[in-house]
XYZ file of C-alpha atoms in Angstrom:
654
model
C 8.898 75.616 -37.905
C 9.656 72.327 -39.512
C 10.422 70.835 -36.073
C 7.019 71.924 -34.831
C 5.277 70.392 -37.851
C 7.170 67.146 -37.391
C 6.169 67.059 -33.742
C 2.497 67.569 -34.643
C 2.665 64.849 -37.291
C 4.375 62.488 -34.846
C 1.723 63.184 -32.203
C -1.028 62.530 -34.748
C 0.516 59.240 -35.823
C 0.870 58.179 -32.181
C -2.784 59.054 -31.618
C -3.842 56.972 -34.596
C -1.699 54.070 -33.428
C -3.169 54.268 -29.908
C -6.676 54.444 -31.312
C -5.982 51.420 -33.474
C -4.514 49.534 -30.517
C -7.549 50.177 -28.305
C -10.126 49.566 -31.002
C -11.477 45.988 -31.049
C -13.918 45.032 -33.802
C -17.344 43.890 -32.588
C -18.411 40.336 -33.255
C -21.519 39.490 -35.222
C -23.129 37.925 -32.159
C -22.400 40.913 -29.924
C -25.490 43.071 -29.226
C -23.804 46.395 -29.999
C -21.183 47.279 -32.598
C -20.071 50.751 -31.444
C -17.730 50.480 -28.467
C -16.008 53.574 -27.080
C -12.928 53.243 -24.953
C -13.804 52.441 -21.293
C -11.840 51.946 -18.131
C -10.850 48.359 -17.434
C -12.327 46.657 -14.350
C -10.095 47.015 -11.332
C -11.513 44.754 -8.608
C -14.366 42.447 -7.623
C -16.451 43.445 -4.602
C -18.292 40.792 -2.629
C -22.070 40.880 -3.034
C -24.057 41.440 0.139
C -27.812 41.108 0.442
C -29.382 44.570 0.970
C -25.894 46.039 0.496
C -24.853 48.707 -2.005
C -24.585 47.389 -5.561
C -21.711 48.931 -7.567
C -20.134 48.423 -10.989
C -17.510 46.269 -9.238
C -19.971 43.937 -7.463
C -19.503 40.242 -8.242
C -22.251 39.271 -10.705
C -21.655 35.549 -10.104
C -23.319 35.516 -6.698
C -26.597 34.560 -5.061
C -28.994 37.478 -4.908
C -31.061 36.273 -1.960
C -34.155 37.225 -3.979
C -37.176 34.957 -4.220
C -39.516 34.736 -7.190
C -42.406 36.247 -5.226
C -40.305 39.337 -4.425
C -39.520 39.980 -8.087
C -43.181 39.399 -9.011
C -44.301 42.039 -6.510
C -41.682 44.487 -7.835
C -42.690 44.006 -11.481
C -46.398 44.228 -10.677
C -45.893 47.525 -8.814
C -43.553 49.249 -11.277
C -43.960 47.725 -14.766
C -46.602 46.340 -17.153
C -44.664 43.052 -17.295
C -46.253 39.764 -16.150
C -44.999 37.643 -13.264
C -41.483 36.703 -14.302
C -39.918 36.134 -10.882
C -39.633 32.376 -11.413
C -37.863 32.935 -14.752
C -35.302 35.284 -13.182
C -34.589 33.006 -10.198
C -34.348 30.004 -12.541
C -31.786 31.904 -14.602
C -29.793 32.537 -11.432
C -29.850 28.826 -10.549
C -28.928 27.759 -14.091
C -26.188 30.283 -14.846
C -25.029 31.511 -11.444
C -25.722 35.147 -12.423
C -27.177 37.338 -9.686
C -30.928 37.791 -10.277
C -30.865 41.268 -8.771
C -28.520 42.340 -11.560
C -30.614 40.602 -14.243
C -33.776 42.427 -13.123
C -31.986 45.793 -13.024
C -30.500 45.118 -16.472
C -33.944 44.318 -17.871
C -35.528 47.416 -16.330
C -32.830 49.657 -17.806
C -33.013 48.216 -21.325
C -36.832 48.267 -21.471
C -37.608 51.526 -19.675
C -39.358 49.680 -16.840
C -40.850 47.184 -19.285
C -42.497 49.741 -21.582
C -40.307 49.580 -24.718
C -41.673 48.287 -28.009
C -38.823 45.751 -28.278
C -39.764 44.333 -24.880
C -43.482 44.079 -25.594
C -43.334 42.961 -29.245
C -40.242 40.758 -29.201
C -40.194 39.560 -25.547
C -36.635 40.927 -25.444
C -35.973 42.423 -22.014
C -32.241 43.017 -22.488
C -32.081 44.814 -25.836
C -30.051 41.885 -27.069
C -28.932 42.413 -30.676
C -30.414 45.926 -30.763
C -27.542 47.564 -32.590
C -27.441 51.352 -32.546
C -27.853 51.706 -36.338
C -31.272 49.977 -36.292
C -32.311 48.620 -32.845
C -35.877 47.672 -33.826
C -34.745 45.657 -36.813
C -31.808 43.815 -35.253
C -33.214 43.110 -31.772
C -33.638 39.361 -31.274
C -37.203 38.059 -31.024
C -38.059 35.395 -28.401
C -41.218 33.292 -28.173
C -41.841 34.208 -24.519
C -40.407 36.471 -21.855
C -39.136 33.442 -19.942
C -37.376 32.096 -23.054
C -35.708 35.455 -23.577
C -34.502 35.617 -19.964
C -33.087 32.093 -20.178
C -31.352 32.664 -23.521
C -29.786 36.058 -22.776
C -28.602 35.093 -19.286
C -26.955 32.003 -20.758
C -25.232 34.153 -23.418
C -24.040 36.679 -20.856
C -22.593 33.916 -18.705
C -20.779 32.100 -21.525
C -19.578 35.122 -23.516
C -19.065 37.888 -20.928
C -18.672 36.209 -17.532
C -16.558 33.127 -18.341
C -12.764 33.161 -18.691
C -13.031 31.380 -22.052
C -15.737 33.738 -23.308
C -15.045 35.964 -26.318
C -15.822 39.203 -24.475
C -14.400 38.266 -21.071
C -12.433 41.145 -19.597
C -10.986 39.400 -16.558
C -13.616 40.382 -13.961
C -17.263 39.177 -13.528
C -18.546 42.689 -12.860
C -20.731 45.332 -14.505
C -17.597 47.263 -15.436
C -16.240 44.179 -17.189
C -19.486 43.532 -19.072
C -19.845 47.210 -20.038
C -16.522 47.084 -21.877
C -18.044 45.203 -24.815
C -21.783 44.955 -24.135
C -23.123 48.523 -24.387
C -22.105 51.602 -26.338
C -23.095 53.807 -23.386
C -19.988 54.277 -21.203
C -22.265 54.853 -18.176
C -24.339 51.705 -18.724
C -22.756 49.905 -15.748
C -23.437 52.840 -13.417
C -27.085 53.004 -14.523
C -27.607 49.288 -13.884
C -26.045 49.657 -10.435
C -28.353 52.593 -9.604
C -31.411 50.533 -10.588
C -30.154 47.509 -8.629
C -30.053 49.699 -5.529
C -33.425 51.281 -6.301
C -35.322 48.004 -6.621
C -33.752 46.769 -3.386
C -35.525 49.646 -1.643
C -38.883 48.511 -3.086
C -38.540 44.828 -2.215
C -39.278 43.905 1.411
C -38.098 40.412 2.358
C -39.759 38.113 4.879
C -36.947 38.844 7.302
C -37.505 42.596 6.918
C -41.229 42.076 7.442
C -40.481 40.366 10.742
C -42.517 37.330 9.709
C -42.559 34.523 12.294
C -44.478 31.247 12.317
C -45.938 29.882 15.551
C -46.316 26.278 16.689
C -48.610 24.401 14.264
C -51.459 22.174 15.423
C -53.909 19.779 13.835
C -57.485 21.080 13.810
C -59.181 18.223 11.951
C -59.015 15.886 14.990
C -59.065 16.360 18.742
C -55.771 17.256 20.377
C -53.594 14.182 20.847
C -55.784 11.933 18.680
C -54.247 10.042 15.771
C -55.249 10.813 12.201
C -56.715 8.254 9.839
C -54.401 6.757 7.236
C -54.852 8.445 3.861
C -57.141 11.156 5.237
C -56.872 14.903 4.785
C -55.247 16.521 7.808
C -55.852 20.215 8.434
C -52.795 21.856 9.995
C -53.147 25.393 11.317
C -49.940 27.446 11.257
C -50.179 30.797 13.100
C -48.051 33.708 11.939
C -47.162 37.246 12.990
C -45.275 40.092 11.311
C -44.203 43.641 12.044
C -45.351 44.979 8.665
C -47.065 43.980 5.407
C -48.019 40.489 6.665
C -47.706 37.127 4.918
C -47.284 37.569 1.142
C -50.156 36.087 -0.848
C -47.687 34.402 -3.221
C -46.058 32.289 -0.498
C -46.833 28.606 -0.931
C -46.306 25.659 1.406
C -44.945 22.136 1.169
C -45.219 19.190 3.572
C -43.071 16.146 4.254
C -43.898 13.016 6.272
C -40.949 11.180 7.809
C -41.578 7.730 9.359
C -40.518 7.290 12.970
C -41.925 3.817 13.646
C -43.903 1.679 11.204
C -43.661 -1.728 12.902
C -46.157 -0.753 15.566
C -48.446 -3.656 16.279
C -48.533 -4.760 12.650
C -48.610 -8.408 11.690
C -46.339 -7.674 8.751
C -43.548 -5.147 8.629
C -43.549 -2.992 5.475
C -40.882 -3.994 2.972
C -39.112 -0.677 3.482
C -39.654 2.678 5.067
C -41.239 5.228 2.709
C -38.751 7.773 1.436
C -39.509 11.205 2.919
C -40.299 13.609 0.073
C -41.639 17.150 -0.018
C -45.064 17.567 -1.604
C -46.802 20.860 -2.402
C -49.826 21.740 -0.284
C -52.621 22.118 -2.804
C -55.131 23.862 -0.547
C -54.286 26.661 1.873
C -56.849 28.900 3.591
C -55.416 32.159 4.904
C -56.583 34.478 7.643
C -55.028 37.571 9.161
C -53.259 35.498 11.815
C -52.919 31.921 10.505
C -53.003 29.665 7.491
C -54.830 26.311 7.360
C -53.093 23.672 5.240
C -54.848 20.543 3.954
C -52.257 17.744 3.960
C -52.839 14.134 2.915
C -51.802 11.680 5.649
C -49.621 8.660 4.751
C -51.325 5.407 3.828
C -49.045 3.400 6.151
C -50.049 3.564 9.841
C -47.447 4.346 12.455
C -45.693 7.236 14.132
C -44.711 10.036 11.763
C -43.044 13.420 11.861
C -44.854 16.050 9.798
C -42.756 18.964 8.584
C -44.239 22.060 6.944
C -42.136 24.539 5.015
C -42.934 27.945 3.542
C -42.033 27.972 -0.154
C -41.498 30.448 -2.970
C -44.251 31.266 -5.466
C -42.841 28.625 -7.845
C -42.987 25.944 -5.131
C -39.219 25.835 -4.639
C -37.443 26.524 -1.325
C -37.016 30.130 -0.293
C -33.503 31.606 -0.191
C -31.639 30.434 2.885
C -31.307 34.031 4.079
C -35.089 34.474 4.046
C -36.438 31.065 5.114
C -38.761 31.191 8.130
C -38.692 27.982 10.242
C -41.842 26.081 11.246
C -41.723 23.551 14.085
C -42.466 19.938 13.078
C -45.372 17.894 14.428
C -45.312 14.351 15.838
C -48.459 12.527 14.744
C -49.890 9.053 14.933
C -51.426 7.735 11.732
C -54.123 5.180 12.546
C -55.322 2.258 10.442
C -59.070 1.948 9.687
C -59.339 -0.304 12.749
C -57.079 0.785 15.556
C -57.093 1.667 19.223
C -55.157 4.340 21.067
C -53.738 3.279 24.421
C -52.489 5.547 27.196
C -51.302 5.071 30.761
C -51.506 7.717 33.487
C -51.133 7.895 37.233
C -53.290 9.415 39.964
C -50.939 11.458 42.141
C -53.302 12.270 44.995
C -51.746 11.429 48.408
C -53.548 8.179 49.116
C -52.200 4.718 49.773
C -51.477 2.647 46.690
C -53.773 -0.264 45.958
C -52.193 -3.683 45.924
C -53.578 -6.794 44.354
C -55.093 -7.547 40.963
C -56.088 -4.849 38.485
C -59.652 -3.607 38.605
C -61.894 -2.269 35.852
C -62.809 1.293 36.796
C -65.223 2.292 34.059
C -66.377 1.090 30.686
C -68.038 3.521 28.302
C -69.533 5.281 31.306
C -69.429 8.701 29.678
C -67.727 10.271 32.703
C -64.219 10.075 34.054
C -63.840 7.410 36.738
C -62.568 8.200 40.198
C -59.938 5.569 40.918
C -58.258 5.356 44.237
C -55.222 7.605 44.318
C -51.739 6.232 43.808
C -52.634 3.624 41.215
C -52.029 3.618 37.493
C -54.931 4.457 35.215
C -54.988 2.753 31.813
C -57.196 4.080 29.008
C -58.019 2.358 25.736
C -59.916 4.342 23.074
C -61.176 3.185 19.719
C -59.882 5.769 17.260
C -60.739 3.701 14.199
C -63.870 3.663 12.068
C -65.230 0.264 13.075
C -66.151 -1.391 16.366
C -63.732 -3.659 18.213
C -65.747 -6.775 19.153
C -65.637 -8.625 22.424
C -64.849 -11.810 20.535
C -63.711 -12.482 16.994
C -65.622 -14.663 14.574
C -63.642 -17.712 15.623
C -64.390 -17.067 19.292
C -61.031 -15.501 20.166
C -61.649 -13.018 23.014
C -60.300 -9.473 22.994
C -58.010 -9.018 25.963
C -56.445 -6.012 27.660
C -52.946 -6.799 28.875
C -50.397 -4.795 30.850
C -46.825 -5.834 31.544
C -44.140 -4.453 33.799
C -40.559 -4.857 32.591
C -38.579 -3.951 35.736
C -35.176 -2.353 35.583
C -34.040 -4.544 38.468
C -31.168 -6.748 37.361
C -32.828 -9.873 38.773
C -36.430 -8.835 38.135
C -38.670 -10.846 35.843
C -41.455 -9.380 33.727
C -44.733 -9.122 35.633
C -48.202 -9.142 34.118
C -50.191 -6.313 35.712
C -53.439 -6.766 33.798
C -55.132 -9.547 31.862
C -58.863 -8.965 31.436
C -61.332 -9.371 28.608
C -63.535 -6.666 27.165
C -67.103 -6.915 28.408
C -68.754 -5.079 25.511
C -67.920 -4.058 21.975
C -65.731 -0.966 21.850
C -67.477 1.372 19.416
C -65.641 4.094 17.434
C -64.894 6.907 19.867
C -65.598 4.667 22.882
C -63.138 4.005 25.661
C -62.381 1.557 28.424
C -60.478 2.525 31.577
C -58.712 0.249 34.045
C -56.809 0.531 37.295
C -53.392 -1.118 37.542
C -51.229 -1.862 40.561
C -47.944 -0.049 40.751
C -44.846 -1.992 39.658
C -42.253 -2.777 42.283
C -39.636 -0.161 41.566
C -38.718 1.564 38.329
C -40.037 -0.294 35.309
C -41.157 -0.013 31.717
C -44.938 -0.402 31.617
C -46.446 -1.757 28.385
C -50.214 -1.759 27.812
C -51.607 -3.566 24.788
C -54.771 -4.958 23.266
C -54.611 -8.689 22.510
C -56.807 -10.893 20.404
C -57.528 -11.711 16.778
C -55.689 -9.073 14.714
C -58.415 -9.290 12.100
C -60.920 -8.142 14.710
C -58.923 -5.709 16.859
C -56.998 -4.159 13.993
C -53.624 -2.529 14.314
C -53.012 -1.247 17.833
C -49.901 0.522 19.070
C -48.964 -0.610 22.575
C -48.484 2.146 25.113
C -44.927 2.322 26.456
C -44.206 4.370 29.598
C -41.442 4.658 32.153
C -42.701 4.275 35.712
C -40.583 5.862 38.430
C -41.347 5.101 42.069
C -39.907 7.855 44.231
C -38.668 7.186 47.741
C -40.974 10.001 48.869
C -43.986 8.070 47.649
C -44.613 10.236 44.574
C -44.796 8.131 41.433
C -44.436 9.471 37.902
C -45.325 7.993 34.533
C -43.503 9.303 31.463
C -44.732 8.281 27.983
C -41.901 7.041 25.786
C -41.813 7.358 22.006
C -40.039 4.291 20.709
C -38.120 4.599 17.427
C -38.074 2.001 14.703
C -34.709 0.481 13.814
C -35.403 1.117 10.132
C -35.097 4.817 10.785
C -32.054 6.046 8.866
C -30.627 7.618 12.027
C -30.396 4.194 13.689
C -28.993 2.157 10.830
C -25.476 0.800 10.793
C -23.506 -0.879 8.054
C -21.659 -3.002 10.599
C -22.983 -6.555 10.929
C -22.337 -8.728 13.982
C -20.036 -11.709 13.889
C -21.674 -15.158 13.748
C -19.748 -16.615 16.720
C -21.678 -16.827 19.997
C -21.106 -17.728 23.615
C -23.706 -18.819 26.160
C -25.081 -16.672 28.940
C -23.908 -17.341 32.462
C -26.161 -19.143 34.885
C -28.619 -17.285 37.049
C -30.576 -15.579 34.292
C -34.210 -14.745 34.873
C -35.471 -16.392 31.687
C -37.940 -19.245 32.369
C -36.718 -22.675 31.241
C -39.526 -23.040 28.688
C -38.323 -20.017 26.716
C -35.435 -19.754 24.274
C -32.185 -18.957 26.028
C -30.593 -15.667 24.947
C -26.942 -15.982 24.034
C -24.298 -13.376 23.453
C -22.003 -12.981 20.452
C -18.302 -12.286 20.714
C -17.118 -8.713 20.468
C -16.529 -7.268 16.990
C -14.758 -4.095 15.809
C -16.282 -0.797 16.895
C -19.599 0.137 15.301
C -20.308 3.576 13.857
C -21.643 6.117 16.293
C -25.413 6.067 16.711
C -27.164 9.343 17.530
C -29.447 7.963 20.258
C -26.596 6.889 22.515
C -26.113 8.706 25.795
C -23.578 8.633 28.577
C -24.023 6.342 31.560
C -22.786 7.906 34.787
C -22.695 6.468 38.259
C -20.668 7.077 41.397
C -17.898 4.892 40.013
C -16.003 6.388 37.051
C -17.795 4.140 34.554
C -19.035 5.632 31.295
C -20.565 3.895 28.308
C -23.085 4.249 25.534
C -25.763 1.845 24.328
C -27.614 1.777 21.051
C -29.412 -0.634 18.732
C -28.221 -2.035 15.430
C -30.586 -4.054 13.223
C -29.329 -7.480 12.193
C -30.220 -9.768 9.317
C -30.029 -12.964 11.350
C -33.183 -14.603 12.661
C -33.970 -14.466 16.393
C -31.179 -11.969 16.992
C -30.928 -8.394 18.239
C -27.672 -6.431 18.245
C -26.845 -3.792 20.836
C -24.126 -1.290 20.002
C -21.617 -0.619 22.780
C -18.946 2.048 23.029
C -16.970 3.584 25.875
C -17.423 7.239 26.710
C -15.105 9.436 28.780
C -16.258 9.718 32.368
C -16.267 13.151 33.944
C -15.190 11.718 37.266
C -12.817 13.028 39.880
C -9.195 11.863 39.661
C -8.599 8.481 41.205
C -7.084 8.543 44.690
C -4.369 6.138 45.824
C -5.918 2.930 47.013
C -9.266 3.621 45.359
C -10.629 0.489 43.672
C -10.538 0.488 39.906
C -13.800 0.969 38.043
C -15.471 -2.191 36.835
C -17.732 -2.465 33.815
C -21.500 -2.535 34.243
C -23.898 -5.249 33.219
C -26.424 -4.962 30.405
C -30.099 -5.429 31.195
C -32.184 -6.743 28.283
C -35.971 -7.085 28.192
C -38.112 -7.964 25.187
C -41.879 -8.064 24.738
C -43.983 -8.813 21.670
C -46.211 -6.009 20.429
C -48.811 -8.627 19.569
C -49.259 -11.761 21.695
C -48.946 -15.261 20.368
C -45.201 -15.464 19.900
C -43.520 -18.175 21.997
C -41.828 -17.232 25.231
C -43.462 -13.862 25.667
C -41.862 -11.976 27.318
C -38.157 -12.816 27.549
C -35.668 -11.357 30.009
C -31.926 -11.513 30.498
C -29.081 -9.717 32.253
C -25.786 -10.192 30.457
C -22.249 -9.204 31.460
C -20.279 -6.442 29.846
C -18.362 -8.195 27.031
C -14.870 -7.104 28.037
C -12.466 -7.316 30.919
C -12.180 -3.548 31.192
C -14.513 -0.737 30.348
C -11.912 0.890 28.136
C -11.928 -2.167 25.856
C -15.673 -2.528 25.620
C -16.750 -1.328 22.230
C -18.480 -2.999 19.321
C -21.697 -4.999 19.115
C -23.367 -7.323 21.579
C -25.683 -9.825 19.883
C -28.548 -11.106 21.974
C -29.682 -14.257 20.205
C -32.597 -16.547 20.951
C -35.096 -13.671 21.091
C -38.606 -14.909 20.247
C -39.804 -14.028 16.773
C -42.272 -11.281 15.967
C -42.316 -7.533 16.253
C -40.903 -6.878 19.685
C -40.172 -4.064 22.048
C -36.547 -4.366 23.169
C -35.427 -2.490 26.283
C -31.744 -2.136 27.142
C -30.186 -0.389 30.148
C -26.897 -0.459 32.041
C -26.628 -1.830 35.584
C -23.648 -0.601 37.635
C -21.362 -3.343 38.798
C -22.520 -4.441 42.209
C -25.833 -2.629 41.715
C -29.292 -4.146 41.600
C -31.121 -1.635 39.357
C -30.361 -0.132 35.977
C -30.052 3.604 35.666
C -33.154 4.941 33.808
C -30.945 7.529 32.122
C -29.301 4.718 30.156
C -32.591 3.127 29.071
C -32.948 2.528 25.324
C -36.033 1.122 23.637
C -36.782 0.213 20.029
C -39.229 -1.789 17.956
C -37.410 -4.769 16.438
C -38.698 -7.290 13.936
C -37.274 -10.719 14.794
C -38.042 -13.026 11.865
C -38.721 -16.737 12.094
C -35.832 -18.957 11.074
C -37.184 -20.923 8.123
C -35.055 -23.355 6.150
C -35.990 -24.178 2.559
C -34.440 -26.772 0.211
C -31.833 -25.273 -2.085
C -33.061 -25.307 -5.713
C -31.023 -27.414 -8.050
């Protein structure tokens, strides 16, 4: 009997000791004081978008939810206002999964209907102790302030290893240990997290796709005026529910070439930045976006991006791509120049260029096989025949042949015969170049009268079958970040060999000695010929006056193994042609063919400086000529706008 009593007393004491060991007093800043014994967290499960949410799911994860999704959920199921941006901001600031935060708020407020939620803007029941929840619940000035404050507290106190109520795992089970008196609180939050995921339909689940955008404010292919509003139409399709009304858009202009025909080069390329689209007109199949064009004329890339309701990027898992647009931004006075070719099977016309039509209102009918040049006034003022000082307005065309010994040939040099009104055009017929060549068409005259005009640059290919092709070429600017290089060429130079095609009256290009390898440049491509010669060419901007640097690097040749007795591969030559975008610079154009700056192709890497290039904004063409060949391979052709400054010496201040 006594043994039984002692055993009961011992069991009772052990129970009291165990209860004391597992009882932890609640802190004053903890929202609930009564804490029953709960199971410790056992593991952390990886969070997966649209996956099952459990009490072991990692709370420190990205939800994949956008603000507009949460807004639609709250509007459909609660009396709460649009708080999606506040929840996603809390996720960005604290790293806590927004899907959990929303489920937590819905549980504590009874889908947003509780008095504490409505009167105190407290969505999490924070401080609502069981003995008097209404009295002790914390009051916040706004819903957003409450979301920010409580999420920060949860992260620092419950989900951080140095937090007071950290239980070793960033999960609902770990938070439940000291956050709520209800032992099933974590399971209830998990159930709601799964329920709301069934209500929310993401853009990916809607099957939303954007089509190719186009500009509707101007005719197809026309440039847009600098600083004007550009209307971009973006078509869209979806399997269900369509494009959410809360989706916003942003636009970014990235400069491609700003030195086009300008007298002065801008001090620096504008930094591409995203700007919100203020006006968007939606239809059932497209959205029209009003975007302000850049103030600096040139070639630009316009990117449009679908954004969240708060203007921030959508989650990476739900972003829908939109193709970028390549647009020309025209100055108030500017002309657009194009070159085409008539491919009808007629004999080509030799001899001087002939004016085909001038503001005739109908397309001319040039003889087949010749090049057709078109100049249109896309500005807002007329281009006069002569400037105020009597300078005539000229139409010029040049052929920069890819023949190693070919000199630049002027294909056209005629004056306008009448003022070119806005929207008017002049068309001319050009003779075909002899062989493959870069064809440049430009408007010459007083820049104050003709405005800023981008020369047309095309690659002319004369087929052996008599079928010629003209391919427009978009020429990048060396100030583009993708073409920059920190490597600067060495100052030492060596003269070109004799036999160059440069006229004696023009500055003689010279070549610098080889320097250490330059960083890789994205526009380089492999040069392949019958001989196992491979190389890359690219441009590198220099700081020196009258100098252009060409980046060189060897590339592995995918050639057949060398046979015994087969001659070793020899390096190619480098063809260089330059032409001013505006006339008036001395020695226009300049030409040169320089040797590969190494004894063996495997040693040829670094920079080749072509000095003595006439000043001004110039088009530089570079291509590789196989050793023993007479023509450069068009596949190796590289072109870029280069600003070659004048060399001016000033007295040093004392």
